[in-house]
Coordinates of C-alpha atoms in Angstrom, one line a residue:
Chain A
M1371 CA 0.0 0.0 0.0
D1372 CA 1.4 3.4 -0.9
T1373 CA 1.2 6.6 1.0
K1374 CA -1.5 8.0 -1.3
K1375 CA -3.8 5.0 -0.6
Y1376 CA -3.0 5.2 3.1
E1377 CA -4.0 8.9 3.2
E1378 CA -7.1 8.2 1.2
L1379 CA -8.2 5.5 3.6
Q1380 CA -7.5 7.9 6.5
E1381 CA -9.8 10.4 5.0
I1382 CA -12.6 7.9 4.4
A1383 CA -12.3 6.7 8.0
R1384 CA -12.5 10.2 9.2
Q1385 CA -15.7 10.8 7.3
S1386 CA -17.0 7.4 8.4
R1387 CA -16.5 8.3 12.0
A1388 CA -18.2 11.6 11.5
W1389 CA -21.2 9.9 10.0
I1390 CA -21.3 7.4 12.8
I1391 CA -21.5 10.2 15.4
R1392 CA -24.1 12.1 13.5
A1393 CA -26.2 8.9 12.9
L1394 CA -26.0 7.8 16.5
A1395 CA -26.9 11.3 17.7
E1396 CA -30.0 11.3 15.4
A1397 CA -30.9 7.8 16.5
N1398 CA -30.4 8.8 20.1
S1399 CA -29.3 5.2 20.8
G1400 CA -26.7 2.7 19.6
H1401 CA -23.0 1.8 20.2
P1402 CA -20.4 4.4 19.4
G1403 CA -17.4 2.8 21.2
G1404 CA -17.2 -0.4 19.3
S1405 CA -18.2 1.2 16.0
L1406 CA -15.3 3.7 16.3
S1407 CA -12.8 1.0 17.3
A1408 CA -13.7 -1.1 14.2
T1409 CA -14.0 1.8 11.7
D1410 CA -10.4 1.5 10.4
I1411 CA -10.7 -2.2 9.8
L1412 CA -14.0 -1.7 8.0
T1413 CA -12.7 1.1 5.9
Y1414 CA -9.7 -1.0 4.9
L1415 CA -12.0 -4.0 4.0
Y1416 CA -14.5 -2.0 2.0
F1417 CA -12.1 0.4 0.3
Q1418 CA -9.1 -1.8 -0.2
A1419 CA -9.3 -5.5 0.4
M1420 CA -12.7 -6.7 -0.7
N1421 CA -13.7 -7.7 -4.2
I1422 CA -17.2 -6.2 -4.2
N1423 CA -19.4 -4.2 -6.5
P1424 CA -22.1 -1.9 -5.0
D1425 CA -24.1 -2.2 -8.2
N1426 CA -24.3 -6.0 -7.8
P1427 CA -24.4 -6.6 -4.1
S1428 CA -25.4 -10.3 -4.4
D1429 CA -22.8 -11.3 -6.9
P1430 CA -22.0 -15.0 -6.0
K1431 CA -18.3 -14.4 -6.7
R1432 CA -18.0 -11.5 -4.3
D1433 CA -16.0 -11.4 -1.1
R1434 CA -18.2 -11.6 2.0
F1435 CA -18.2 -9.8 5.3
V1436 CA -19.8 -10.9 8.5
L1437 CA -20.1 -8.4 11.3
C1438 CA -20.1 -10.9 14.2
K1439 CA -20.3 -8.0 16.7
G1440 CA -23.5 -6.8 15.1
H1441 CA -23.8 -3.8 17.5
G1442 CA -21.0 -2.3 15.5
A1443 CA -23.6 -1.8 12.7
P1444 CA -23.1 2.0 12.4
A1445 CA -19.5 1.4 11.2
L1446 CA -20.7 -1.1 8.6
Y1447 CA -23.5 1.2 7.5
T1448 CA -21.3 4.2 7.0
S1449 CA -18.7 2.1 5.1
L1450 CA -21.4 0.8 2.8
A1451 CA -22.9 4.2 2.2
L1452 CA -19.6 5.8 1.5
R1453 CA -18.8 2.9 -0.8
G1454 CA -22.0 3.6 -2.7
Y1455 CA -24.4 0.9 -1.7
F1456 CA -27.1 3.4 -0.7
P1457 CA -27.4 7.2 -0.3
K1458 CA -25.5 8.7 2.7
D1459 CA -28.5 10.6 3.9
E1460 CA -30.2 7.3 4.7
L1461 CA -27.6 6.9 7.5
L1462 CA -29.7 9.3 9.4
T1463 CA -32.6 6.9 9.6
L1464 CA -30.5 4.5 11.7
R1465 CA -32.6 2.7 14.3
K1466 CA -35.8 4.5 13.3
L1467 CA -39.1 2.8 12.6
G1468 CA -39.3 1.4 9.0
S1469 CA -35.6 2.0 8.3
R1470 CA -33.4 -0.4 6.4
L1471 CA -30.7 0.4 8.9
Q1472 CA -31.8 -1.7 11.8
G1473 CA -30.2 -1.6 15.2
H1474 CA -28.3 -4.7 14.1
P1475 CA -27.6 -5.7 10.5
D1476 CA -30.5 -7.3 8.6
T1477 CA -29.5 -9.0 5.4
R1478 CA -33.1 -9.0 4.1
K1479 CA -33.4 -5.2 4.4
L1480 CA -30.2 -3.6 3.3
P1481 CA -28.1 -4.4 0.2
G1482 CA -24.5 -5.1 1.0
I1483 CA -25.3 -6.8 4.3
D1484 CA -24.1 -10.4 3.8
A1485 CA -25.5 -11.8 7.1
S1486 CA -28.0 -10.9 9.8
T1487 CA -26.2 -10.7 13.1
G1488 CA -26.6 -9.1 16.5
S1489 CA -26.8 -12.0 18.9
L1490 CA -23.1 -12.4 19.8
G1491 CA -21.2 -15.6 19.0
Q1492 CA -23.0 -16.7 15.9
G1493 CA -21.3 -14.8 13.2
L1494 CA -18.1 -16.8 12.8
S1495 CA -20.2 -20.0 12.2
I1496 CA -22.1 -18.1 9.5
A1497 CA -18.8 -17.0 7.9
N1498 CA -17.6 -20.6 8.0
G1499 CA -20.7 -21.7 6.2
M1500 CA -20.1 -19.2 3.5
A1501 CA -16.5 -20.4 3.2
L1502 CA -17.6 -24.0 3.0
A1503 CA -19.9 -23.0 0.1
G1504 CA -17.0 -21.2 -1.6
K1505 CA -14.9 -24.3 -1.4
L1506 CA -17.7 -26.5 -2.7
D1507 CA -18.4 -24.2 -5.6
D1508 CA -14.7 -23.7 -6.5
Q1509 CA -15.1 -20.0 -5.9
S1510 CA -12.0 -18.0 -4.8
Y1511 CA -13.8 -15.5 -2.7
T1512 CA -12.7 -14.6 0.8
V1513 CA -15.0 -14.4 3.8
Y1514 CA -14.0 -11.7 6.3
A1515 CA -15.4 -11.6 9.8
L1516 CA -15.1 -9.2 12.6
L1517 CA -15.5 -10.4 16.2
G1518 CA -15.6 -8.4 19.4
D1519 CA -13.2 -9.4 22.1
G1520 CA -16.0 -9.7 24.7
E1521 CA -17.8 -11.8 22.1
T1522 CA -15.3 -14.6 22.6
Q1523 CA -17.0 -15.3 26.0
E1524 CA -19.7 -17.0 23.9
G1525 CA -18.9 -20.7 23.7
Q1526 CA -20.1 -21.0 20.1
V1527 CA -17.1 -18.9 19.0
W1528 CA -14.8 -21.7 20.0
E1529 CA -17.0 -24.3 18.3
A1530 CA -16.7 -22.2 15.1
L1531 CA -12.9 -21.8 15.6
M1532 CA -12.7 -25.6 15.7
T1533 CA -14.9 -26.0 12.6
A1534 CA -12.8 -23.5 10.5
S1535 CA -9.5 -25.3 11.3
H1536 CA -11.0 -28.7 10.9
Y1537 CA -12.2 -27.9 7.4
Q1538 CA -9.0 -26.0 6.6
L1539 CA -11.0 -22.8 5.8
N1540 CA -8.1 -20.7 4.6
N1541 CA -10.7 -18.6 2.9
V1542 CA -11.8 -17.2 6.2
I1543 CA -10.0 -14.1 7.5
A1544 CA -11.3 -13.0 10.9
F1545 CA -10.4 -9.9 12.9
L1546 CA -10.7 -9.6 16.6
D1547 CA -11.5 -6.1 17.6
Y1548 CA -9.4 -6.1 20.7
N1549 CA -10.4 -2.9 22.4
H1550 CA -10.4 -4.5 25.9
L1551 CA -13.8 -3.1 26.9
Q1552 CA -17.3 -4.5 27.2
I1553 CA -20.5 -3.1 28.7
D1554 CA -19.7 -3.9 32.3
G1555 CA -16.1 -2.9 32.2
R1556 CA -12.7 -4.2 31.2
I1557 CA -12.7 -7.6 29.5
E1558 CA -9.9 -8.7 31.9
E1559 CA -12.2 -8.0 34.8
V1560 CA -15.5 -9.2 33.4
K1561 CA -14.1 -12.5 32.1
S1562 CA -10.5 -12.6 30.9
G1563 CA -9.8 -13.9 27.5
G1564 CA -6.2 -14.7 28.6
N1565 CA -3.7 -14.9 25.8
F1566 CA -5.9 -14.7 22.8
A1567 CA -3.0 -15.4 20.4
S1568 CA -2.0 -18.7 22.0
R1569 CA -5.6 -19.7 22.4
F1570 CA -6.4 -19.1 18.7
R1571 CA -3.2 -20.8 17.7
S1572 CA -4.0 -23.9 19.8
F1573 CA -7.3 -24.0 17.9
G1574 CA -5.4 -24.4 14.7
W1575 CA -5.6 -20.8 13.4
H1576 CA -2.9 -18.8 11.7
V1577 CA -2.7 -15.8 14.1
L1578 CA -1.4 -12.3 13.3
E1579 CA -1.3 -9.3 15.6
V1580 CA -1.6 -5.7 14.3
N1581 CA -2.4 -2.2 15.4
G1582 CA -6.0 -2.1 14.2
H1583 CA -5.7 1.6 13.4
D1584 CA -2.7 1.3 11.1
F1585 CA -3.7 0.6 7.5
Y1586 CA -0.2 -0.5 6.5
A1587 CA -0.2 -3.1 9.3
I1588 CA -3.7 -4.3 8.5
D1589 CA -2.8 -4.6 4.8
E1590 CA 0.4 -6.6 5.5
A1591 CA -1.6 -9.0 7.8
V1592 CA -4.3 -9.6 5.2
I1593 CA -1.8 -10.2 2.5
A1594 CA -0.1 -12.7 4.7
A1595 CA -3.4 -14.3 5.6
K1596 CA -4.3 -14.7 2.0
Q1597 CA -1.1 -16.7 1.4
E1598 CA -2.1 -19.3 4.0
K1599 CA -2.6 -22.6 2.4
Y1600 CA -4.7 -24.4 4.9
A1601 CA -5.4 -22.6 8.2
P1602 CA -8.0 -19.9 8.7
S1603 CA -6.4 -16.6 9.8
M1604 CA -7.2 -14.6 12.9
I1605 CA -5.9 -11.0 12.9
I1606 CA -5.9 -9.7 16.4
A1607 CA -6.4 -6.0 15.9
H1608 CA -5.3 -4.0 18.9
T1609 CA -7.8 -1.1 18.9
I1610 CA -9.0 1.7 21.1
K1611 CA -12.6 1.8 21.9
G1612 CA -14.1 5.1 20.8
K1613 CA -11.1 5.8 18.6
G1614 CA -11.0 9.2 17.0
V1615 CA -13.1 10.9 19.5
P1616 CA -10.8 11.6 22.4
F1617 CA -13.4 12.0 25.1
M1618 CA -14.9 8.6 24.2
E1619 CA -11.5 6.8 23.9
G1620 CA -11.0 3.9 26.3
K1621 CA -14.2 4.4 28.2
A1622 CA -16.6 1.6 28.7
K1623 CA -19.5 4.0 29.3
W1624 CA -19.4 4.8 25.5
H1625 CA -20.1 1.2 24.6
G1626 CA -23.9 1.5 24.3
K1627 CA -24.7 5.2 24.9
A1628 CA -25.3 7.6 22.0
P1629 CA -23.9 11.1 22.2
N1630 CA -26.4 13.9 22.7
K1631 CA -26.4 16.9 20.3
E1632 CA -23.9 18.8 22.3
E1633 CA -21.5 15.8 22.7
A1634 CA -22.0 15.0 19.0
L1635 CA -21.1 18.6 18.0
E1636 CA -18.0 18.4 20.1
A1637 CA -17.0 15.0 18.6
L1638 CA -17.5 16.2 15.1
K1639 CA -15.3 19.2 15.8
L1640 CA -12.6 16.9 17.1
L1641 CA -13.0 14.9 13.8
G1642 CA -12.6 18.0 11.8
A1643 CA -16.2 17.8 10.6
S1644 CA -19.4 19.8 11.2
W1645 CA -23.1 18.8 11.6
E1646 CA -24.1 20.6 8.4
E1647 CA -21.2 19.3 6.4
I1648 CA -22.2 15.7 6.5
Chain B
M341 CA -48.6 -54.7 10.4
L342 CA -45.8 -53.2 8.2
K343 CA -43.9 -50.5 10.0
K344 CA -41.0 -48.1 9.3
A345 CA -39.5 -45.3 11.2
T346 CA -39.8 -41.8 9.8
R347 CA -36.1 -41.2 10.3
D348 CA -35.4 -44.2 8.0
A349 CA -37.6 -42.6 5.3
Y350 CA -35.8 -39.3 5.9
G351 CA -32.4 -40.8 5.4
E352 CA -33.4 -42.6 2.2
T353 CA -35.2 -39.5 0.8
L354 CA -32.2 -37.3 1.4
V355 CA -30.3 -39.5 -1.0
E356 CA -33.0 -39.0 -3.6
L357 CA -32.9 -35.2 -3.1
G358 CA -29.1 -35.3 -3.3
H359 CA -29.4 -37.0 -6.8
L360 CA -32.1 -34.5 -7.9
Y361 CA -30.6 -31.3 -6.7
D362 CA -26.9 -30.3 -6.6
N363 CA -27.5 -27.6 -4.0
V364 CA -28.6 -30.0 -1.2
I365 CA -26.2 -30.0 1.7
V366 CA -26.6 -32.1 4.8
L367 CA -25.1 -31.4 8.2
D368 CA -25.1 -33.5 11.3
A369 CA -23.7 -33.3 14.9
D370 CA -22.2 -36.7 15.6
L371 CA -25.5 -38.5 15.3
S372 CA -25.5 -39.4 11.6
K373 CA -26.1 -43.1 12.3
S374 CA -29.1 -42.4 14.4
T375 CA -30.6 -39.6 12.3
K376 CA -29.8 -41.7 9.2
T377 CA -28.0 -38.8 7.4
E378 CA -25.1 -41.3 7.1
L379 CA -26.9 -42.6 4.0
F380 CA -26.4 -39.2 2.3
A381 CA -22.9 -39.0 3.7
K382 CA -21.9 -42.2 2.0
E383 CA -23.5 -41.2 -1.3
F384 CA -22.4 -37.6 -1.4
P385 CA -19.4 -37.2 1.0
E386 CA -18.4 -33.8 -0.4
R387 CA -21.9 -32.4 0.4
F388 CA -22.1 -33.8 3.9
F389 CA -20.6 -31.8 6.8
Q390 CA -19.9 -33.5 10.1
M391 CA -20.0 -30.7 12.6
G392 CA -19.2 -32.7 15.7
I393 CA -21.1 -32.2 19.0
A394 CA -21.7 -28.6 18.4
E395 CA -25.3 -27.9 17.5
Q396 CA -25.3 -24.2 17.8
D397 CA -22.3 -24.0 15.5
M398 CA -24.0 -26.4 13.1
L399 CA -27.2 -24.4 12.7
A400 CA -25.4 -21.1 12.2
T401 CA -23.0 -22.8 9.7
A402 CA -26.0 -24.0 7.8
A403 CA -27.2 -20.4 7.8
G404 CA -23.9 -19.3 6.1
L405 CA -24.3 -22.1 3.5
A406 CA -27.9 -21.1 2.8
L407 CA -26.7 -17.5 2.3
C408 CA -24.7 -18.9 -0.6
D409 CA -27.8 -20.5 -2.2
K410 CA -27.4 -24.0 -0.7
V411 CA -30.5 -25.8 0.7
C412 CA -29.3 -27.3 4.0
F413 CA -30.9 -30.3 5.8
V414 CA -29.6 -30.2 9.3
S415 CA -30.1 -33.1 11.7
T416 CA -29.6 -34.0 15.3
F417 CA -32.0 -35.0 18.0
A418 CA -35.0 -32.7 18.5
I419 CA -33.9 -31.8 22.0
F420 CA -30.6 -30.5 20.7
A421 CA -31.9 -28.8 17.6
A422 CA -35.0 -27.0 19.0
G423 CA -33.6 -26.7 22.5
R424 CA -29.9 -26.3 22.5
A425 CA -29.8 -24.3 19.3
F426 CA -33.1 -22.4 19.6
E427 CA -31.6 -18.9 19.4
Q428 CA -29.3 -19.8 16.5
I429 CA -32.5 -21.0 14.7
R430 CA -34.4 -17.9 15.6
N431 CA -31.7 -15.3 14.8
S432 CA -29.4 -16.8 12.2
I433 CA -32.0 -18.8 10.3
A434 CA -35.6 -17.7 10.7
Y435 CA -35.0 -14.0 11.1
P436 CA -33.3 -13.8 7.7
K437 CA -35.7 -16.5 6.4
L438 CA -33.0 -18.8 5.1
N439 CA -33.4 -22.2 3.4
V440 CA -32.4 -24.3 6.3
K441 CA -34.5 -27.4 6.9
I442 CA -34.1 -28.5 10.5
C443 CA -34.9 -32.2 10.4
A444 CA -34.9 -33.2 14.0
T445 CA -35.2 -36.9 14.9
H446 CA -35.8 -38.7 18.2
A447 CA -38.6 -36.3 19.1
G448 CA -41.0 -37.1 22.0
V449 CA -41.0 -39.8 24.6
T450 CA -40.5 -42.6 22.1
V451 CA -36.8 -41.8 22.3
G452 CA -37.3 -44.4 25.0
E453 CA -34.5 -45.6 27.3
D454 CA -32.4 -42.5 27.1
G455 CA -34.9 -40.9 29.3
G456 CA -36.4 -37.5 30.0
S457 CA -33.2 -35.5 29.3
H458 CA -33.4 -36.6 25.7
Q459 CA -37.1 -36.5 25.0
A460 CA -38.1 -33.3 23.4
I461 CA -41.7 -32.5 24.4
E462 CA -41.6 -28.7 23.8
D463 CA -40.0 -28.5 20.4
I464 CA -43.2 -27.9 18.5
A465 CA -44.1 -25.1 20.8
L466 CA -40.7 -23.5 20.5
M467 CA -40.5 -23.7 16.8
R468 CA -44.1 -22.7 16.2
A469 CA -43.5 -19.4 18.0
I470 CA -40.8 -18.3 15.6
P471 CA -41.9 -16.0 12.7
N472 CA -41.1 -17.3 9.2
M473 CA -40.9 -20.9 10.5
T474 CA -42.9 -23.8 9.0
V475 CA -43.5 -26.8 11.3
I476 CA -44.2 -30.2 9.9
V477 CA -44.7 -33.5 11.7
P478 CA -45.2 -36.5 9.4
A479 CA -47.3 -39.5 10.5
D480 CA -45.6 -42.2 8.6
A481 CA -42.7 -43.1 6.3
I482 CA -44.5 -42.2 3.1
E483 CA -45.7 -38.8 4.3
T484 CA -42.1 -38.2 5.4
A485 CA -40.7 -38.9 2.0
K486 CA -43.4 -36.8 0.2
A487 CA -43.1 -34.0 2.7
L488 CA -39.3 -33.8 2.2
H489 CA -39.8 -33.1 -1.6
A490 CA -42.2 -30.3 -0.7
I491 CA -39.8 -29.0 2.0
Y492 CA -37.0 -28.8 -0.5
K493 CA -39.1 -26.6 -2.8
H494 CA -40.4 -24.4 0.0
E495 CA -38.7 -21.1 0.3
G496 CA -37.6 -20.6 3.9
P497 CA -36.9 -22.5 7.1
V498 CA -38.8 -25.6 8.1
Y499 CA -38.8 -27.6 11.3
F500 CA -39.4 -31.2 10.4
R501 CA -40.1 -33.5 13.4
L502 CA -39.2 -37.1 13.1
G503 CA -39.3 -40.1 15.5
R504 CA -37.1 -42.9 16.5
P505 CA -39.3 -46.0 16.5
A506 CA -40.9 -47.8 13.5
V507 CA -44.5 -46.6 13.0
P508 CA -47.4 -48.1 10.9
F509 CA -48.0 -47.1 7.3
I510 CA -51.0 -44.9 6.9
Y511 CA -50.5 -43.8 3.3
N512 CA -49.7 -45.4 0.0
D513 CA -47.5 -44.2 -2.7
D514 CA -50.3 -42.2 -4.4
F515 CA -50.5 -39.8 -1.5
E516 CA -49.9 -36.2 -2.3
F517 CA -48.5 -34.0 0.4
K518 CA -49.1 -30.2 0.5
I519 CA -47.6 -28.0 3.1
G520 CA -50.4 -26.4 5.1
K521 CA -53.0 -28.9 4.1
A522 CA -54.4 -31.3 6.7
N523 CA -55.5 -34.7 5.5
K524 CA -58.9 -36.1 6.5
L525 CA -58.5 -39.8 7.0
R526 CA -62.0 -40.6 8.2
E527 CA -65.4 -39.0 7.9
G528 CA -67.5 -38.4 11.0
T529 CA -70.0 -36.1 12.6
D530 CA -70.0 -36.8 16.3
A531 CA -66.5 -35.5 17.0
A532 CA -63.2 -34.9 15.4
I533 CA -59.7 -36.1 16.4
I534 CA -56.9 -33.9 15.1
A535 CA -53.6 -35.7 15.5
T536 CA -50.0 -35.3 14.4
G537 CA -47.0 -37.6 14.0
I538 CA -47.2 -41.0 15.5
M539 CA -50.5 -40.2 17.2
V540 CA -52.3 -40.2 13.8
A541 CA -52.2 -44.0 13.8
C542 CA -53.6 -44.1 17.3
A543 CA -56.3 -41.6 16.3
I544 CA -57.4 -44.0 13.5
D545 CA -57.5 -46.9 16.0
A546 CA -59.4 -44.7 18.5
A547 CA -62.0 -43.9 15.8
K548 CA -62.5 -47.6 15.3
I549 CA -63.0 -48.2 19.0
L550 CA -65.6 -45.4 19.0
A551 CA -67.3 -46.7 15.9
D552 CA -67.9 -49.9 17.9
K553 CA -69.7 -47.7 20.5
G554 CA -71.8 -46.1 17.8
L555 CA -69.9 -42.8 17.4
N556 CA -68.8 -41.5 14.0
V557 CA -65.6 -39.7 14.5
Q558 CA -63.7 -37.6 12.0
V559 CA -59.9 -38.1 11.9
W560 CA -57.4 -35.6 10.7
D561 CA -53.7 -35.8 10.1
M562 CA -52.5 -32.3 10.9
A563 CA -49.0 -32.8 9.6
T564 CA -48.4 -29.1 9.1
I565 CA -48.8 -27.4 12.4
K566 CA -47.7 -24.1 11.0
P567 CA -49.2 -22.7 8.9
L568 CA -52.3 -24.3 10.3
D569 CA -55.1 -25.5 7.9
L570 CA -57.9 -23.3 9.1
E571 CA -60.5 -24.9 6.8
A572 CA -59.8 -28.3 8.3
I573 CA -60.3 -26.9 11.8
K574 CA -63.5 -25.2 10.8
E575 CA -64.8 -28.5 9.4
A576 CA -63.7 -30.4 12.5
A577 CA -65.4 -27.8 14.7
K578 CA -68.7 -28.4 12.9
T579 CA -68.8 -31.7 14.9
G580 CA -68.8 -29.5 18.1
A581 CA -66.2 -31.7 19.8
I582 CA -62.5 -31.7 19.0
V583 CA -59.7 -33.8 20.6
T584 CA -56.1 -33.2 19.7
A585 CA -53.4 -35.9 20.0
E586 CA -49.7 -35.3 19.9
E587 CA -46.5 -36.8 21.3
H588 CA -45.6 -33.5 22.9
S589 CA -46.6 -31.3 25.8
V590 CA -50.2 -30.1 25.7
I591 CA -48.7 -26.7 26.3
G592 CA -47.9 -24.9 23.0
G593 CA -48.0 -27.7 20.5
L594 CA -50.7 -29.0 18.1
G595 CA -53.4 -28.8 20.8
S596 CA -52.7 -25.1 21.5
A597 CA -52.5 -24.3 17.8
V598 CA -55.9 -25.9 17.1
A599 CA -57.4 -24.3 20.2
E600 CA -56.2 -20.8 19.2
A601 CA -57.7 -21.3 15.7
S602 CA -60.9 -22.8 17.0
A603 CA -61.4 -20.1 19.6
E604 CA -61.0 -17.4 17.0
Y605 CA -62.8 -18.9 14.0
A606 CA -64.8 -21.9 15.0
P607 CA -65.4 -22.6 18.7
A608 CA -66.0 -26.2 19.8
F609 CA -65.6 -28.2 22.9
M610 CA -62.0 -29.4 23.1
S611 CA -59.7 -31.7 25.0
F612 CA -56.1 -32.5 24.6
V613 CA -54.1 -35.7 24.5
G614 CA -50.4 -35.2 25.1
L615 CA -47.9 -34.9 27.9
K616 CA -49.6 -33.1 30.8
D617 CA -46.9 -30.6 31.7
C618 CA -44.4 -33.2 32.8
F619 CA -41.1 -34.6 31.6
G620 CA -40.7 -38.2 30.3
Q621 CA -38.5 -40.9 31.7
S622 CA -36.6 -44.1 30.8
G623 CA -38.6 -47.0 29.4
T624 CA -39.3 -48.7 26.2
P625 CA -41.2 -46.6 23.7
E626 CA -44.3 -48.8 24.1
E627 CA -44.2 -48.6 27.9
L628 CA -43.8 -44.8 27.7
L629 CA -46.7 -44.3 25.3
E630 CA -48.8 -46.3 27.8
A631 CA -47.5 -44.5 30.9
Y632 CA -48.3 -41.1 29.5
N633 CA -51.6 -42.0 28.0
L634 CA -50.6 -41.6 24.4
T635 CA -52.8 -44.4 23.3
A636 CA -55.8 -45.1 21.1
D637 CA -57.8 -46.1 24.3
N638 CA -57.1 -42.8 25.9
I639 CA -57.9 -40.8 22.8
A640 CA -61.2 -42.7 22.6
K641 CA -61.9 -42.1 26.3
T642 CA -61.1 -38.4 25.9
V643 CA -63.4 -38.2 22.9
L644 CA -66.3 -39.6 24.9
E645 CA -65.7 -37.0 27.6
V646 CA -65.8 -34.2 25.1
V647 CA -68.9 -35.6 23.4
D648 CA -70.5 -35.7 26.9
K649 CA -69.7 -32.1 27.5
K650 CA -71.1 -31.2 24.1
S651 CA -74.3 -33.1 24.8
S652 CA -74.8 -31.6 28.2
S653 CA -74.3 -28.1 27.1

């Protein structure tokens, strides 16, 4: 990845974050912390890595993405809108009655959503199913997935980790959004995930660790993951919850609380954006 | 009497479907010998996925396959499908209305010796409550086979409830199955028995017992519990007395479904044969059916009680 691309992705991520803040403020509910920690990964996937076409969102050959941590939906919606899947203004209908932008992603409502998620722990299994179908059909697509760190407390995640390595699903590339925070506090206090890297490795995964806000590092990891011949890859992305909005960064209270108008204006200012501009 | 288990018919029909349609995929959770999916696994190893003892993972994996245009038939025991993986079925399969056919075997008390922990008696209630879900309980091996072809063609999730023991044949090869259409097996005007699954054969026997006592009793095979055949219920209600019979709790299953419809569209006196809010236990299937009053005799007795109520009203 060259500097130009890096800067382009940075600018898209900035805009994405601004839209996330504005949409959450309009919705008056939702999850800013985990949307902002995942924004750079999603920006990278939708503007660099994935073979997708917004004009043909159900192309069988396309790469897939499963947002296992479905509450990060605002980050997915802004990525899709900025990528051209639907008009940006629709982002302001987030969580409102009749909106295609449900509180958690709904594949039947919105083009570009590859799987309905929201109940934690189920997404990686869904991604595996897509990857199995890809192998059966001799398709070369990649299935990307993004898990929350707290989400790994769900036992099904470990069932799915076993399935992916058992079936040698090297077409699965998962990210762990390792921001260390969940609703009730630090993951280490709520229920420690221990050494994630060694746990994933012992489940037969190819494990990489990156700074989840560094596009160069994410890019290198994905390129390495794609060269893996047998094992599925887990990219542990070290992230900051609330990234990009300093007063939200590293604070569990911003997991599931939307900013009010005043807080949103302040956040937008910090992101170099304004309410009217977006 | 010639008998065959619905799970055996399931296993054989899966192979037929596999030959007919390339997009049929089968998943199992370490019970393929019992659920009979092993027949498909032998014929189409590349389209069979052994998921190990991980039902929640299995159901959500099937969702992923269905999102890539596969039609998945997923099997395990009813208790582990509808029970263990309830929320995966609800959120990952039914909510997005995916083509996952949950073919759960070993339903009800006729699981037998494994005991109450393994006997699903609430699965119909659980599955029926989920939007987008279709619920089908075949009465014999032929209905099982015919229903499976319809299930493949049906767009969306289906819960298909199968049993462990061999059950008598009710239908012949000419039988045509239609999802949502109840099948009237016997005419009658004094009362109606609406049964599902293995209780259909008992209902026919009950009607014979009652005929000897001078009562003409209608018998219905309500194989599709959701969507329910309202016309059948209206016709049954015309007798003024309905008894439902199911190898399931009387709470939330066929009886409840019929009572809901009857109360709203065609009131009749009703009574319910099924498990009376209790768990099963170990025993042979025959002993258990007897112990929990899932018999032709008890259906007949219950019909007489309801007919009495009707007459004295």
